XYZ file of C-alpha atoms in Angstrom:
620
model
C 172.685 192.875 98.597
C 173.723 194.796 101.567
C 172.987 192.214 104.990
C 170.050 195.378 106.122
C 168.017 194.296 103.148
C 168.614 190.055 103.620
C 167.082 190.487 106.778
C 165.095 192.669 106.200
C 163.797 190.085 103.105
C 164.304 186.754 104.858
C 162.727 188.275 107.811
C 158.802 189.405 105.639
C 158.686 186.740 103.555
C 159.297 184.273 106.334
C 156.069 186.751 108.747
C 153.972 186.436 105.425
C 154.444 182.700 104.758
C 154.150 181.594 108.589
C 150.913 183.997 109.065
C 148.864 182.285 105.881
C 149.747 178.823 106.937
C 148.238 179.890 110.339
C 145.004 181.113 108.882
C 144.930 177.468 107.191
C 145.768 178.493 103.101
C 146.501 176.221 100.527
C 149.954 175.959 99.302
C 148.537 177.897 96.083
C 147.595 180.808 97.805
C 151.121 180.811 99.874
C 153.488 180.317 96.946
C 152.029 182.820 94.534
C 151.403 185.296 97.821
C 155.559 184.330 97.523
C 155.832 184.543 94.154
C 154.377 188.619 93.964
C 156.779 189.529 97.415
C 160.094 188.027 95.745
C 159.033 189.853 92.114
C 158.731 193.040 94.908
C 162.378 192.593 95.521
C 163.400 191.682 92.030
C 160.977 193.583 90.121
C 163.230 192.293 87.151
C 162.074 188.822 87.077
C 158.738 186.902 86.411
C 158.182 184.162 89.399
C 157.245 180.765 88.371
C 156.781 177.654 90.879
C 156.404 174.145 89.421
C 155.569 170.815 91.375
C 156.375 167.148 90.895
C 154.024 164.866 91.178
C 154.529 161.048 91.844
C 154.219 159.814 88.410
C 157.403 162.595 88.054
C 155.406 164.906 86.049
C 155.050 168.918 86.587
C 152.348 170.593 87.755
C 151.799 174.474 87.797
C 151.607 175.973 91.343
C 151.982 179.708 90.698
C 152.803 181.816 88.258
C 151.030 185.636 88.958
C 152.360 187.393 85.993
C 152.379 184.533 83.422
C 149.942 183.237 81.542
C 148.003 180.818 82.290
C 148.019 179.189 78.664
C 152.005 178.775 79.624
C 151.524 176.795 82.837
C 149.134 174.699 81.362
C 151.012 174.091 78.997
C 153.766 172.740 81.065
C 150.683 170.483 83.015
C 151.928 166.748 83.262
C 155.758 167.338 80.703
C 157.602 164.487 82.427
C 160.733 166.178 84.193
C 164.312 165.223 82.375
C 167.677 166.450 81.523
C 166.251 168.253 78.011
C 162.913 169.214 79.698
C 163.790 173.195 79.556
C 164.978 174.822 83.011
C 162.642 173.817 85.260
C 162.717 169.871 83.587
C 165.977 169.821 84.244
C 166.718 170.743 87.401
C 164.023 168.780 89.213
C 165.710 166.355 87.036
C 169.206 166.697 87.982
C 168.507 167.831 91.970
C 170.077 171.092 90.743
C 170.477 174.676 89.665
C 169.910 175.300 86.255
C 170.714 178.822 84.471
C 169.850 179.523 81.211
C 170.939 183.057 79.567
C 169.856 182.353 76.496
C 166.569 180.287 75.944
C 166.508 180.847 72.486
C 169.660 178.986 71.727
C 169.991 176.120 75.453
C 169.564 172.803 73.429
C 167.272 172.085 76.640
C 164.569 174.320 75.175
C 164.922 172.888 72.104
C 161.443 171.834 72.222
C 159.680 173.855 74.426
C 161.551 177.531 73.213
C 157.760 178.274 70.988
C 156.304 178.466 74.203
C 158.503 181.189 76.233
C 159.696 183.201 72.840
C 156.334 184.633 71.917
C 155.820 186.135 75.077
C 158.998 187.876 75.834
C 161.114 185.689 78.023
C 164.752 185.262 77.413
C 166.487 183.351 79.833
C 164.984 181.279 82.956
C 166.831 180.383 86.031
C 165.347 177.606 88.049
C 166.310 175.798 91.087
C 164.728 172.862 92.678
C 162.857 172.559 95.776
C 163.693 169.481 98.132
C 161.868 168.259 100.941
C 163.833 167.882 103.950
C 164.441 163.328 103.238
C 165.754 165.330 100.059
C 163.265 164.808 97.488
C 162.643 167.369 94.561
C 158.776 168.284 95.276
C 159.103 170.809 92.842
C 160.701 174.464 90.989
C 161.242 177.645 91.889
C 161.439 180.325 88.404
C 163.192 183.523 87.457
C 162.444 184.000 83.913
C 164.223 187.327 82.922
C 163.370 189.408 79.796
C 166.782 189.673 78.443
C 169.357 187.331 77.848
C 171.006 187.470 81.140
C 171.728 185.848 85.023
C 171.213 186.135 87.952
C 172.750 188.645 89.767
C 173.687 188.575 93.583
C 170.374 190.347 94.765
C 168.467 187.576 92.684
C 170.131 184.796 94.424
C 169.667 186.025 97.594
C 166.055 186.236 97.636
C 165.666 182.796 96.035
C 167.849 181.465 98.237
C 165.469 182.298 100.349
C 161.913 182.432 98.557
C 163.461 178.142 97.807
C 163.481 176.866 101.884
C 160.054 178.798 101.553
C 158.144 177.225 99.242
C 159.695 173.449 100.225
C 158.328 173.671 103.471
C 154.728 175.032 101.615
C 154.747 172.238 99.659
C 156.103 169.825 102.345
C 153.603 171.474 104.878
C 150.591 170.503 102.440
C 152.025 167.281 101.705
C 151.897 166.305 105.644
C 148.569 167.866 105.732
C 147.553 165.970 102.914
C 148.931 162.926 104.439
C 146.810 163.104 107.886
C 143.856 163.538 105.935
C 144.251 160.799 104.298
C 144.947 158.589 107.236
C 141.616 160.291 108.971
C 139.326 160.016 106.033
C 140.490 157.515 103.241
C 140.490 154.196 103.346
C 144.501 152.681 102.799
C 143.771 149.367 101.712
C 141.188 150.276 98.618
C 142.123 153.892 98.490
C 138.491 154.931 98.801
C 136.940 156.881 101.185
C 136.808 155.904 104.282
C 133.810 155.280 107.003
C 134.767 158.728 108.905
C 134.363 160.092 104.900
C 131.161 159.092 104.719
C 129.424 160.069 107.654
C 131.028 163.407 106.395
C 129.307 163.463 103.426
C 126.128 162.095 104.615
C 125.908 164.340 107.587
C 126.791 166.709 104.635
C 124.144 166.132 102.949
C 121.170 165.823 104.737
C 122.264 169.801 106.204
C 122.459 170.780 101.872
C 119.513 172.658 100.806
C 116.295 170.583 99.089
C 117.829 167.622 99.667
C 117.582 164.547 96.602
C 120.236 161.989 97.285
C 119.799 157.818 98.305
C 122.084 156.435 100.331
C 122.638 153.011 99.200
C 125.028 150.148 100.984
C 126.681 146.880 99.889
C 128.149 144.091 101.063
C 130.424 141.813 99.089
C 128.423 138.478 98.269
C 130.603 134.852 98.738
C 133.589 136.469 99.847
C 134.493 133.520 102.525
C 134.073 131.574 99.852
C 136.596 133.197 97.333
C 138.353 133.377 100.807
C 138.311 129.635 101.448
C 138.933 128.703 97.802
C 141.884 130.783 97.158
C 143.128 131.975 100.587
C 142.840 135.952 101.584
C 145.142 137.007 99.192
C 142.396 136.502 96.687
C 139.953 137.659 98.568
C 141.928 141.361 98.895
C 141.924 140.916 94.936
C 137.959 140.857 94.766
C 137.234 143.874 96.765
C 139.845 145.927 96.042
C 138.791 145.156 92.376
C 135.337 146.035 93.312
C 136.501 149.468 94.798
C 138.151 150.665 91.979
C 135.375 149.525 90.043
C 133.008 151.984 92.098
C 135.492 154.889 91.905
C 134.807 154.577 88.033
C 130.934 155.894 88.732
C 129.738 159.040 87.829
C 130.441 162.310 89.696
C 126.852 161.990 90.933
C 127.042 158.756 92.714
C 130.048 158.674 95.157
C 131.180 155.000 96.848
C 132.827 154.947 100.212
C 134.834 151.449 102.229
C 133.158 150.558 105.843
C 135.276 148.476 105.944
C 135.792 144.555 105.361
C 133.387 143.848 102.548
C 130.555 146.531 102.632
C 130.636 149.695 100.978
C 127.564 152.581 100.734
C 127.140 154.834 97.977
C 125.503 158.118 97.794
C 123.676 158.717 95.067
C 122.919 162.419 94.167
C 119.132 163.494 92.454
C 117.500 160.391 93.652
C 114.216 160.668 94.412
C 111.790 157.715 93.490
C 112.603 153.958 94.701
C 112.602 154.129 90.673
C 115.696 155.816 91.017
C 117.161 153.449 93.468
C 116.765 151.199 91.159
C 118.250 152.864 87.860
C 121.197 153.226 90.416
C 121.662 149.726 91.593
C 121.975 148.711 87.686
C 124.847 150.871 87.292
C 126.221 149.723 90.066
C 125.927 145.895 89.106
C 127.118 146.678 85.918
C 130.305 148.374 86.831
C 130.879 145.330 89.205
C 129.879 142.165 87.583
C 132.465 141.766 84.890
C 135.022 139.045 84.992
C 137.759 138.979 87.458
C 140.971 136.434 86.799
C 142.774 136.069 89.558
C 145.090 132.540 90.145
C 143.708 130.928 86.117
C 140.505 131.300 87.555
C 137.494 133.931 86.797
C 135.624 135.345 89.263
C 131.784 137.310 88.780
C 132.405 139.508 91.721
C 129.134 140.598 93.037
C 126.966 143.182 95.423
C 123.608 142.356 97.351
C 122.335 146.202 98.249
C 120.094 147.788 100.149
C 119.032 151.267 100.083
C 116.911 154.420 101.573
C 115.538 157.400 100.332
C 116.495 160.985 101.846
C 113.021 162.015 103.119
C 110.366 159.227 103.291
C 112.685 156.643 104.654
C 114.337 159.614 107.031
C 115.798 162.630 107.221
C 118.940 162.121 108.855
C 121.944 160.471 108.987
C 121.657 158.291 111.752
C 118.126 157.130 110.498
C 118.867 156.784 107.474
C 122.370 155.003 107.541
C 119.819 152.761 110.039
C 116.980 151.965 107.709
C 120.017 151.165 105.246
C 121.074 148.151 106.620
C 117.979 147.112 107.122
C 117.057 146.806 103.913
C 120.789 145.389 103.153
C 120.151 142.727 105.825
C 117.037 141.137 104.519
C 118.609 141.585 101.432
C 120.835 139.024 102.149
C 118.894 136.727 103.637
C 115.861 136.793 101.152
C 117.707 138.576 98.018
C 121.374 137.834 97.292
C 122.811 139.764 94.290
C 120.009 141.665 94.291
C 119.097 145.223 95.891
C 115.724 146.429 98.355
C 114.709 149.287 99.601
C 114.138 149.765 103.209
C 110.418 149.354 103.671
C 108.754 150.029 107.736
C 108.178 146.289 107.976
C 111.773 145.415 107.087
C 112.260 147.099 110.441
C 110.384 145.036 112.537
C 111.316 142.338 110.629
C 115.010 142.956 111.862
C 114.056 143.968 115.216
C 112.438 141.077 115.956
C 115.478 138.885 114.481
C 117.193 140.395 117.063
C 115.508 139.681 120.110
C 115.472 136.175 119.130
C 118.768 136.204 119.233
C 118.925 138.167 122.668
C 116.508 135.195 124.054
C 118.215 132.391 122.641
C 121.323 133.196 124.032
C 119.863 133.903 127.739
C 118.346 130.239 127.273
C 121.606 129.166 126.270
C 123.516 130.744 129.006
C 120.525 129.634 131.406
C 120.507 126.482 130.685
C 116.802 126.467 129.128
C 117.442 124.756 125.789
C 116.228 121.030 125.891
C 115.396 118.222 123.059
C 111.644 117.878 122.812
C 111.538 114.507 120.912
C 108.842 112.940 117.889
C 108.722 109.184 116.990
C 109.639 107.406 114.114
C 107.258 104.344 113.610
C 106.785 101.454 111.327
C 103.494 102.074 109.489
C 102.535 98.373 109.489
C 103.304 97.636 113.322
C 103.137 101.101 115.187
C 107.068 99.742 116.841
C 109.494 102.752 117.157
C 111.904 102.551 115.358
C 113.593 106.047 116.168
C 113.177 109.653 117.325
C 113.628 112.777 116.109
C 115.180 115.382 118.632
C 113.317 119.513 117.938
C 114.856 121.960 119.962
C 112.642 123.642 122.616
C 113.119 126.687 124.785
C 111.549 126.560 128.320
C 111.114 130.841 128.698
C 111.304 131.762 132.309
C 107.638 131.944 133.279
C 106.693 127.448 132.422
C 106.458 127.539 129.122
C 107.770 125.797 126.143
C 108.475 127.323 122.786
C 108.789 125.442 119.570
C 111.888 125.725 117.537
C 108.939 127.668 114.807
C 109.116 131.013 117.092
C 112.797 131.400 117.542
C 113.655 130.796 113.775
C 114.863 133.388 113.456
C 117.610 133.495 115.694
C 119.128 130.410 113.300
C 120.201 133.756 110.603
C 122.954 134.053 113.329
C 125.713 131.773 112.723
C 127.215 131.745 116.350
C 123.723 130.494 117.660
C 122.984 128.423 115.093
C 126.396 126.649 116.360
C 125.622 127.275 119.949
C 122.131 125.704 119.966
C 124.164 122.756 117.867
C 126.545 122.313 120.731
C 124.176 122.254 123.544
C 121.600 120.109 121.541
C 123.745 117.699 120.930
C 125.610 117.613 124.684
C 121.727 116.483 125.547
C 120.620 114.301 122.726
C 123.692 111.875 123.602
C 122.907 112.210 127.581
C 119.411 111.226 126.506
C 120.275 108.391 124.906
C 122.967 106.520 126.936
C 120.148 106.702 129.786
C 118.143 105.120 126.886
C 120.926 102.710 126.941
C 121.377 102.506 130.229
C 117.575 101.690 130.809
C 118.477 98.540 128.797
C 115.573 99.928 125.779
C 116.155 98.580 122.941
C 116.886 102.054 121.036
C 117.547 102.567 118.066
C 118.050 105.815 116.486
C 117.997 109.217 117.004
C 117.313 111.878 113.920
C 119.071 115.086 114.642
C 118.717 118.270 112.216
C 121.661 120.703 110.583
C 121.818 123.730 108.822
C 124.681 125.381 107.296
C 126.125 127.152 109.979
C 127.065 124.255 111.464
C 129.426 122.883 108.431
C 131.303 126.987 108.059
C 131.628 127.706 111.513
C 130.599 125.096 113.997
C 133.281 122.462 113.676
C 130.524 119.849 113.669
C 132.120 116.641 113.329
C 134.328 117.613 116.357
C 131.078 118.798 118.131
C 129.531 115.736 117.387
C 132.175 113.720 118.080
C 133.302 114.943 121.803
C 129.376 114.903 122.477
C 129.241 111.216 122.152
C 132.706 110.388 123.385
C 131.752 112.103 126.975
C 128.536 110.398 127.199
C 130.068 107.170 125.545
C 127.570 106.093 122.775
C 128.637 104.999 119.748
C 128.010 107.228 116.883
C 126.055 104.402 114.792
C 123.109 105.963 117.128
C 122.440 109.451 115.187
C 121.120 109.876 111.819
C 122.749 113.442 110.699
C 119.044 115.238 109.418
C 120.991 117.691 106.207
C 118.291 119.270 103.822
C 119.380 119.637 100.203
C 119.572 123.371 100.359
C 122.346 122.900 103.066
C 124.038 120.265 100.771
C 123.434 122.420 97.806
C 124.575 126.058 99.673
C 127.949 124.655 100.709
C 130.849 125.315 97.470
C 133.685 123.298 96.745
C 131.408 120.326 97.765
C 132.513 121.033 101.034
C 129.162 119.980 103.082
C 129.533 116.574 101.349
C 132.667 116.213 102.383
C 131.965 116.572 105.785
C 129.194 114.391 105.456
C 131.033 111.566 104.088
C 133.638 112.086 106.975
C 131.079 111.318 109.338
C 129.436 108.644 107.642
C 133.095 106.938 107.958
C 132.799 106.801 111.338
C 129.011 105.712 112.247
C 127.378 108.382 111.508
C 123.840 107.074 109.082
C 122.629 110.428 106.770
C 119.506 111.304 105.827
C 117.777 113.728 103.397
C 115.813 115.840 104.799
C 112.459 117.896 103.630
C 112.840 116.309 100.140
C 110.493 118.200 97.655
C 110.949 121.445 99.480
C 114.585 122.701 98.530
C 115.995 122.577 94.481
C 114.028 119.001 94.772
C 115.922 117.017 92.363
C 116.242 113.290 91.791
C 119.776 113.551 90.795
C 120.576 114.347 94.280
C 119.755 111.369 95.246
C 122.652 109.399 93.359
C 125.096 112.126 93.904
C 124.711 113.387 98.048
C 126.100 110.662 100.268
C 122.947 109.644 102.062
C 121.268 106.408 103.735
C 117.494 107.403 104.518
C 115.531 109.504 102.552
C 113.055 111.452 103.938
C 109.542 112.870 102.225
C 109.041 116.478 103.077
C 105.431 116.216 104.230
C 103.525 118.699 101.335
C 103.819 115.761 99.229
C 101.738 113.761 102.188
C 98.984 116.647 102.473
C 97.581 115.668 99.272
C 98.737 112.247 98.595
C 94.652 110.538 99.814
C 92.883 113.070 97.600
C 95.329 113.954 94.699
C 96.693 110.815 92.331
C 99.620 112.040 90.777
C 100.888 113.287 94.614
C 100.319 109.346 94.915
C 102.529 108.582 91.572
C 105.523 110.441 92.813
C 105.954 109.589 96.078
C 105.714 106.065 94.999
C 108.182 106.382 92.174
C 110.824 108.559 94.866
C 110.253 105.688 97.522
C 110.561 103.065 95.180
C 113.828 105.022 93.490
C 115.846 105.148 96.708
C 114.855 101.808 98.062
C 116.526 100.720 95.030
C 119.824 103.110 95.866
C 119.099 100.919 99.141
C 117.756 103.734 100.897
C 115.432 103.658 103.662
C 112.455 105.933 103.127
C 110.513 108.147 105.654
C 107.651 110.294 105.083
C 107.073 113.379 107.124
C 103.930 115.275 108.515
C 101.447 112.039 108.706
C 98.600 113.764 110.208
C 95.920 111.106 109.605
C 95.493 107.233 109.076
C 93.630 107.233 105.429
C 97.235 108.857 104.549
C 99.389 106.139 106.331
C 97.696 103.513 105.262
C 98.191 105.169 101.125
C 101.297 105.164 102.287
C 101.378 101.582 103.374
C 101.050 100.513 99.961
C 102.578 102.255 98.407
C 105.554 100.394 100.025
C 106.740 102.887 102.285
C 107.223 101.954 105.827
C 108.429 104.010 108.210
C 106.922 107.697 108.640
C 106.182 110.416 111.144
C 103.952 112.806 112.324
C 101.133 114.218 114.976
C 98.975 111.005 113.966
C 101.661 108.721 115.783
C 102.538 111.657 118.586
C 103.558 115.251 119.479
C 107.269 116.089 120.415
C 107.313 115.666 123.952
C 110.237 114.975 126.614
C 112.649 113.441 127.601
C 110.562 112.086 130.518
C 107.364 111.268 128.560
C 109.928 109.873 125.223
C 111.390 107.118 127.718
C 108.086 106.243 128.764
C 107.016 105.710 125.342
C 110.141 103.976 124.372
C 109.810 101.157 126.813
C 106.147 100.288 125.591
C 106.603 100.842 121.879
C 110.183 100.714 121.161
C 111.130 97.812 118.432
C 112.641 95.230 119.926
C 115.693 93.637 117.741
C 114.952 91.088 115.234
C 111.153 92.519 114.902
C 112.296 94.130 111.605
C 113.731 90.724 110.374
C 110.802 88.682 110.774
C 108.491 91.236 109.593
C 110.647 91.005 106.093
C 110.302 87.112 106.281
C 106.634 87.465 106.954
C 105.896 89.473 103.799
C 107.983 87.505 101.693
C 106.219 84.553 102.716
C 103.000 86.492 101.978
C 104.927 87.604 98.534
């Protein structure tokens, strides 16, 4: 081939390819144009380009002069030394010339594809990336039995370089796109991709879709039990299952354990619930890991385009409101956004902010409600209840900032602050010589999960030199039952070993099983106010309370009834064998100064309880 033709060809092909790449054309478009140019310079040749995928299989990229049926017949063929000229060239990494397709052994299983098209010879060259990987093949077919001439060799030499450059360029572009829009951990589209797709959906003509946000249930417990590798496997498995959803449901991983699903053709709440049921059926299948069977599940919140928002930010925010509400009130289920949820979430956010400010400004303090002997009216202990003093001096009861306790960090900080102040108050009472016995102290699930409760208790009480026997830890049935792998019960047992007294609080409001009296490591049973309310006029309430008191006492537990508001209730409880109680009838929660004066006057003196037992025994 004359040098001037070689230079002309090289310059023409290269400038054409670079121009197409600069305009952002696909590799298929660029290589197709390259094939046409090559066929112009080599009119006896029919050009074909195949790529090799990660599974080492052939994929048609361009063959403008061959029937589509021929290219598709090669799709998915695994490369190998006997897989025609292209399969062999890719496998061997070197050119393969086949002057006669009909007689060549490499074509034995494939010549029936080529010969009917008049293809008699083939010459295929591997396309290599800069790192040496074979990424495709460039082939010339001929309609006569022959090999390539010098001109055709020169053309192919230039074309293979430009083809490899084009394919590798698209590989790099795809890799950069994946880094930007694909979650590498799960291979689902990531948050950036979600933002683009959600915006595109809201801007489409006549949009009809819904957004569903989902959180993985109990992932922390899986991490605690099986390690983070177990949690990772749960997330990956859920992602894999979400990939299998119908094309009308596009899944994304937003980060951590949060996923999003865009549901097309979804215009009603019924459609949303139907979509969640499909997601649930796909996700909630057994997963086996480390010889254990797990059942993954999701909690979801959803918002419909239109009634729940018409722009990306509003839809995402409202779906998030619904998800937050679902995690708190309907774990494992689905909640659609409602306007009142926004109000509830806003109130909770404000409550968290208010409590955080109160903690920072030291405006959280304990109030104390007396626990008395019903027969003598002597105070045997108090229960510490959190209060906030506003900047205007108003006292805010815990019920008014209850929403803030859903934030584990805030709940743990409240507990730590209260422990420090309660320990200091107990120290003061002991220093005053008050015959003080116990302070009841409420704890919640976050204290066991995040708050390092045992350490906080010991540090606070050791700092004030207060024996742990003066602390009654009040734990509800719900908190006991909410702990995975008995971690709450185990933590409580450790605290009891150190002298802390433990009470089962609000008995009757949680799971309310009498078997809990046998299984929970407690010393005191506190019967909830709901049983006390009807004890005077409802005989059945009396029977139930009497039975619980009898069982608890036979198990060696002390019993305290909560919420006593009238003398009639106190008399009735005393007749049922209940000795200890608390409620507004005996005193409302009061600050430390008021409680100190009350204890000075009414605290039970040492030996008084023993004397009372002796008097009751003598009367019996």
